[in-house]
XYZ file of C-alpha atoms in Angstrom:
330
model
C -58.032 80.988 149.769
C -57.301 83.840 147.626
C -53.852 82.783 146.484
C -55.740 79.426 145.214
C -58.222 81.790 143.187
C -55.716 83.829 141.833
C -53.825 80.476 140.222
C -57.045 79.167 139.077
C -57.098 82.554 137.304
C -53.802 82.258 135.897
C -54.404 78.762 134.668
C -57.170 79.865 132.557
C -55.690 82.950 130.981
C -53.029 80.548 129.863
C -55.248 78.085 128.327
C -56.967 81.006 126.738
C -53.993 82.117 125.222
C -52.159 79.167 123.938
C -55.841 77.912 122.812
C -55.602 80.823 120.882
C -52.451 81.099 119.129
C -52.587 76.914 118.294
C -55.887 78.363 116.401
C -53.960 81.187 114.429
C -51.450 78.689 114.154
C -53.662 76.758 112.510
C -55.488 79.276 110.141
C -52.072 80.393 109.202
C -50.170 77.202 107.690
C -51.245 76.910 103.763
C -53.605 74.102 102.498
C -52.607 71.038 101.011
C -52.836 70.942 97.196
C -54.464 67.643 96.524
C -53.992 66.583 92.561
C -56.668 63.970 91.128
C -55.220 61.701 87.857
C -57.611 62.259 84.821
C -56.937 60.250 81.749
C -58.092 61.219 78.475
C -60.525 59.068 76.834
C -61.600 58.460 73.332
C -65.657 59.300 73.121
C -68.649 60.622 71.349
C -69.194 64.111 72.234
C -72.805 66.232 71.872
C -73.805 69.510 72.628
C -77.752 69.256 73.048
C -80.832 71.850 74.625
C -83.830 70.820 75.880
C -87.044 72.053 74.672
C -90.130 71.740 77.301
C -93.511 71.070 75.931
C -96.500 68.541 75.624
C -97.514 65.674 72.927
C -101.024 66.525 71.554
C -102.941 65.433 68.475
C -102.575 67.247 64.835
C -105.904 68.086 64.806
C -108.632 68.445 66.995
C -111.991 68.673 65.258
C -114.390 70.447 67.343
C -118.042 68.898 66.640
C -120.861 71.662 66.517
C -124.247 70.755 65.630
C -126.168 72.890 61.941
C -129.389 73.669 64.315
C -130.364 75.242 67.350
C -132.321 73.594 69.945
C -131.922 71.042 73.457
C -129.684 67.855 73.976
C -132.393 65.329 73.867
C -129.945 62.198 74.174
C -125.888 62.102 74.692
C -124.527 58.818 73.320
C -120.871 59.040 73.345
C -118.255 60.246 76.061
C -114.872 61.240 76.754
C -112.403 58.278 76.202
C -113.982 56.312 73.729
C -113.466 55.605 70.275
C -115.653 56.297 67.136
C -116.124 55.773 64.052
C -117.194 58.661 61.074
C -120.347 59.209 60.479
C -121.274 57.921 64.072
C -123.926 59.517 65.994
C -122.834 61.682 69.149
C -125.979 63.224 70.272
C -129.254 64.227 69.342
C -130.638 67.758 69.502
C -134.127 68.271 69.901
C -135.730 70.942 68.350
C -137.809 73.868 70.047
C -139.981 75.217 67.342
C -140.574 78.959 66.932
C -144.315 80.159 67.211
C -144.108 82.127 64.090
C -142.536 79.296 61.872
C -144.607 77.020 63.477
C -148.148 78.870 62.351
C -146.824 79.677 59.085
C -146.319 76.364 58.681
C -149.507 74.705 59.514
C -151.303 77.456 57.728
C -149.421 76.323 54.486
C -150.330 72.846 55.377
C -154.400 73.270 56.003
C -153.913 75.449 52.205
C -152.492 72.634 50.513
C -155.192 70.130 52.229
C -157.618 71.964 50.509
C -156.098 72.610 47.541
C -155.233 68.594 47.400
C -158.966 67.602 47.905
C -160.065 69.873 45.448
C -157.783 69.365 42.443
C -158.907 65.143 43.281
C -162.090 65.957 43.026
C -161.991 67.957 39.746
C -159.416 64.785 38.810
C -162.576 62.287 38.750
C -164.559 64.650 37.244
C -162.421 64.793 34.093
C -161.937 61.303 33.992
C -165.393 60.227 33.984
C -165.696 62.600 31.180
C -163.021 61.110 29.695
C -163.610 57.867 29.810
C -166.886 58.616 27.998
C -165.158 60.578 25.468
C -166.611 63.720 26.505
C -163.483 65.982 26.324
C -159.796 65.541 24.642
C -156.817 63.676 26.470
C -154.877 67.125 26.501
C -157.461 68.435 28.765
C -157.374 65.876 30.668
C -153.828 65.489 31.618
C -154.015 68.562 32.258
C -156.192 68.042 34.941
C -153.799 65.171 35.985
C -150.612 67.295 35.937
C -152.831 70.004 38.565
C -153.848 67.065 40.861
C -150.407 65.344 40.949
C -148.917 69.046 41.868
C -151.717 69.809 44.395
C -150.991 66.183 46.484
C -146.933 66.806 45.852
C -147.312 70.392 47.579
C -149.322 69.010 49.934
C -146.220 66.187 51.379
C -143.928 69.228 51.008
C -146.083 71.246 53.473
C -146.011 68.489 55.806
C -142.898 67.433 55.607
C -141.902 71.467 56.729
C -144.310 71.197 59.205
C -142.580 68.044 60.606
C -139.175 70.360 60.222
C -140.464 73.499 62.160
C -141.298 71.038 64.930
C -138.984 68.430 65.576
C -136.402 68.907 62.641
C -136.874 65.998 61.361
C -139.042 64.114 59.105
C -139.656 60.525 58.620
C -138.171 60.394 55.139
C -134.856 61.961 55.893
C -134.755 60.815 59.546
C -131.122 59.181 58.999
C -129.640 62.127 57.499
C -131.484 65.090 59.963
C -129.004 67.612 61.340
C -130.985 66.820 65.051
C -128.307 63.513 64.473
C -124.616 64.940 65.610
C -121.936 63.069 64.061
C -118.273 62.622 64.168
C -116.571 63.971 60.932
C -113.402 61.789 61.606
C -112.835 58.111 63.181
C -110.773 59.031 66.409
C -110.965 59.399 70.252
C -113.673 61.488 72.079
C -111.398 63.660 73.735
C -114.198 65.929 75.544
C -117.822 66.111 75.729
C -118.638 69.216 77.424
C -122.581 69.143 77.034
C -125.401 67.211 78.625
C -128.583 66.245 78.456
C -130.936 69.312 78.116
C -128.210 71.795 77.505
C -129.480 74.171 75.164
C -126.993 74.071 72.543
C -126.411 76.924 69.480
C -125.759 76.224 65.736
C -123.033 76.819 64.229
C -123.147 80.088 61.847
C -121.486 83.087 60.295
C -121.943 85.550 63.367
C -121.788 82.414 65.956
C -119.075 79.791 66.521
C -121.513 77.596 67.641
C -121.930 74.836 70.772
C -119.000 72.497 70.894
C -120.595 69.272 71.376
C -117.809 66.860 71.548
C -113.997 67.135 71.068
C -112.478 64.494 68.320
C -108.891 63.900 67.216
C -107.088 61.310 65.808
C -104.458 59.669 68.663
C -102.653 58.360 66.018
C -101.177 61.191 64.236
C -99.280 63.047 67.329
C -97.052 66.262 67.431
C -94.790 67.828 69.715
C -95.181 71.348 70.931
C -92.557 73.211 72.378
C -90.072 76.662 72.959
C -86.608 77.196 71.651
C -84.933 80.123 73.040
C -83.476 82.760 70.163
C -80.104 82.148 70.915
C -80.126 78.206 70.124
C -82.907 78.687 67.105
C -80.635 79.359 64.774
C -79.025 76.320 65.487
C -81.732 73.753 64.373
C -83.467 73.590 61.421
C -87.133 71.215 59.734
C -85.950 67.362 59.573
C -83.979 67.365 62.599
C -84.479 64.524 64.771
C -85.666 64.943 68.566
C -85.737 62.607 71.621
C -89.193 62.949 73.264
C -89.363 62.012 77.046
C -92.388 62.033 79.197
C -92.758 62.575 82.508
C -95.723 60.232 83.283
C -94.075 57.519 80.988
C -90.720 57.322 82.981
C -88.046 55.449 81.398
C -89.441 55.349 77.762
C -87.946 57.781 75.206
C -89.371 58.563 71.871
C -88.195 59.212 68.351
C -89.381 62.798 66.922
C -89.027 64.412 63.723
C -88.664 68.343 63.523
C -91.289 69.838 61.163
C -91.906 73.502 62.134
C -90.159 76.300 63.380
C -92.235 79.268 64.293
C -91.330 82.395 62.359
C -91.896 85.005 64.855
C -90.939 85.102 68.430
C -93.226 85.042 71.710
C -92.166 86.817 74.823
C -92.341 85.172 78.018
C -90.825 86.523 81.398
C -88.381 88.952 79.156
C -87.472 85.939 77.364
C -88.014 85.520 73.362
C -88.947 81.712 72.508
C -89.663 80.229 69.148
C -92.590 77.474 69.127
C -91.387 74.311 67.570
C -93.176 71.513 66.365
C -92.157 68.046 65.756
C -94.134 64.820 64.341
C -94.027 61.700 66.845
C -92.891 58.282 66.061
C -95.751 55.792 68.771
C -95.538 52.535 68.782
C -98.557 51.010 69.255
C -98.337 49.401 72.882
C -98.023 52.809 74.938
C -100.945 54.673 75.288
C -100.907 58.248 74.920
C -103.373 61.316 76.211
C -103.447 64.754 74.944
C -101.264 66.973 77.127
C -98.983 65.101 78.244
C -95.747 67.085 79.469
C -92.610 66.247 77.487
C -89.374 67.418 76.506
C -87.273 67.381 73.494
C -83.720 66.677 73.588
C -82.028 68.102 70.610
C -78.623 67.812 69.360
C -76.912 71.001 68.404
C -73.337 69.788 67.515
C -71.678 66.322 68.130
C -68.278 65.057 67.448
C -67.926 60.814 66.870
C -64.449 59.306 68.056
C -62.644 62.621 69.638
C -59.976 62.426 72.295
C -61.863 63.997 75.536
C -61.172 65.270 79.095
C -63.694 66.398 81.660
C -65.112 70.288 81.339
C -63.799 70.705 84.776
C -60.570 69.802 84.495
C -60.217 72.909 82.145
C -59.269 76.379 83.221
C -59.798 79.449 81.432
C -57.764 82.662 81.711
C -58.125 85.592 79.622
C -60.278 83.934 77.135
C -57.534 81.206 76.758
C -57.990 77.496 77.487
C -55.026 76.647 79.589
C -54.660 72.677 79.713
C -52.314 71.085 82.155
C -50.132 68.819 82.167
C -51.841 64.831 81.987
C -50.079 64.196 85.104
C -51.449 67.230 87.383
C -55.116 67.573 86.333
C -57.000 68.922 88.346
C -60.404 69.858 89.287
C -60.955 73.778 89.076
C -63.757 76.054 88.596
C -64.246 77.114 84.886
């Protein structure tokens, strides 16, 4: 029994050991070069960077209403279009208590004054008529009465101001009536009815009733990083691609290149800006993500190999021979 056991042993040291030197064997024999046939190719070459940004309207008018008061009625909302001139919402008015006595005290004054200067009115011209007193003296009395009923609409028509803000004469053109400045797309409406809502002033930006811009006129916004800015320059053209229209690219012109630099993450980037060529049958929102392809250098009609079939030593481009390309790290 034992002198089975001690040639099992023996058997397995032995496998051990040649196991192990086929494997050093192995490890030790040099690889085979293997040589891949490139061919040079005439081609259009381009050196581009990519600028990441989003397509947004020119302008965005923010619409903020000339009085203070409550959302009474909210036409309009995001997503649709309108037209100048075209009523958003209507404010109404909370009237305060000392305006509001003032003026109904100025209106009861000019009631007064009104019935009174009518009165002395058909006096005069009964006197007149019989030839009692001169004409002067009585257009005089005219001119009074005429003033006394003209200050007497005025008062009312404050009156009707201090408590609705509005009066029936210039009910079309009240400030209670928001209105769009521009035609365009709502973009936002960020009120509702019976917000209070804060007019627009010197110390006060105001309540931002609605968002408007015109989807027509579009720009690109994006960052160039300082060490390709100098690189472009206004006029260049850009291809726009967005990611939630896949497969469509779009034509861009280059208008603006930001003066001064804006850190980000250690980084310094330029903003860019570039005007964008729609067509009319794809529908675009505001902030949609998109970048900007943008050629830095291109060649047209060059003899050209692959990058990685190029080797550099010691700041030297070392091509090899057609026949024994091959691929290497750069």
């Amino acid at each position: 029994m034992k002198k089975y056991l001690k040639i099992f042993l023996l058997v397995v040291i032995a496998a051990i050991f040649i196991g192990t030197f086929m494997f050093l064997y192995a490890k030790s024999r040099p690889e085979k070069t293997e040589y891949n046939i490139i061919k040079p190719e005439i081609a259009d070459l381009k050196r581009t960077t990519i600028a990441t940004g989003k397509v947004e309207p020119r302008d965005e008018i923010l619409i903020k209403p000339q009085i203070s008061g409550i959302i009474d009625v909210v036409y309009k909302e995001a997503g649709q279009t309108i037209k100048k001139d075209e009523v958003i919402a209507k404010i109404k008015v909370i009237p305060e208590l000392g305006q509001l006595n003032s003026a109904e005290s100025r209106v009861r004054l000019a009631e007064i004054n009104a019935r009174q200067a009518e009165q002395e009115y058909e006096r005069q011209k009964k006197l007149y008529e019989r030839s009692l007193i001169s004409k002067e003296e009585f257009e005089r009395t005219e001119v009074s009465w005429l003033q006394a009923r003209e200050e007497r609409e005025n008062a009312t028509d404050n009156l009707e101001i201090v408590r609705e803000g509005i009066t029936q004469k210039t009910a079309s053109y009240s400030n209670t009536m928001i209105r769009s400045t521009i035609d365009g797309l709502i973009l936002d409406v960020p009120v509702k009815a019976d917000n209070s809502v804060i007019m627009s002033n010197t110390f006060n930006d105001g309540t931002t009733i609605a968002t408007v811009a015109n989807m027509n006129d579009l720009i690109f916004k994006g960052n160039v990083d300082e060490t390709e800015v100098g690189r472009i320059h206004e006029n260049m053209p850009i291809k726009l691609t967005i990611g939630a229209l896949q497969n469509i690219s779009f034509e861009a012109i280059l208008e603006y290149i930001s003066p001064k630099a804006v850190e980000d993450n250690g980084a310094n980037l330029f903003e860019i800006k570039a005007a964008v060529n729609m067509p009319d049958i794809v529908v675009i929102r505001s902030g949609y993500s998109a970048n900007a392809e943008i050629v830095l250098a291109h060649a047209n009609q060059v003899l050209s190999i692959p990058e990685s079939s190029i080797e550099f030593k010691k700041r030297q481009c070392l091509c090899l021979p057609v026949n024994r390309l091959h691929q290497s790290t750069v």
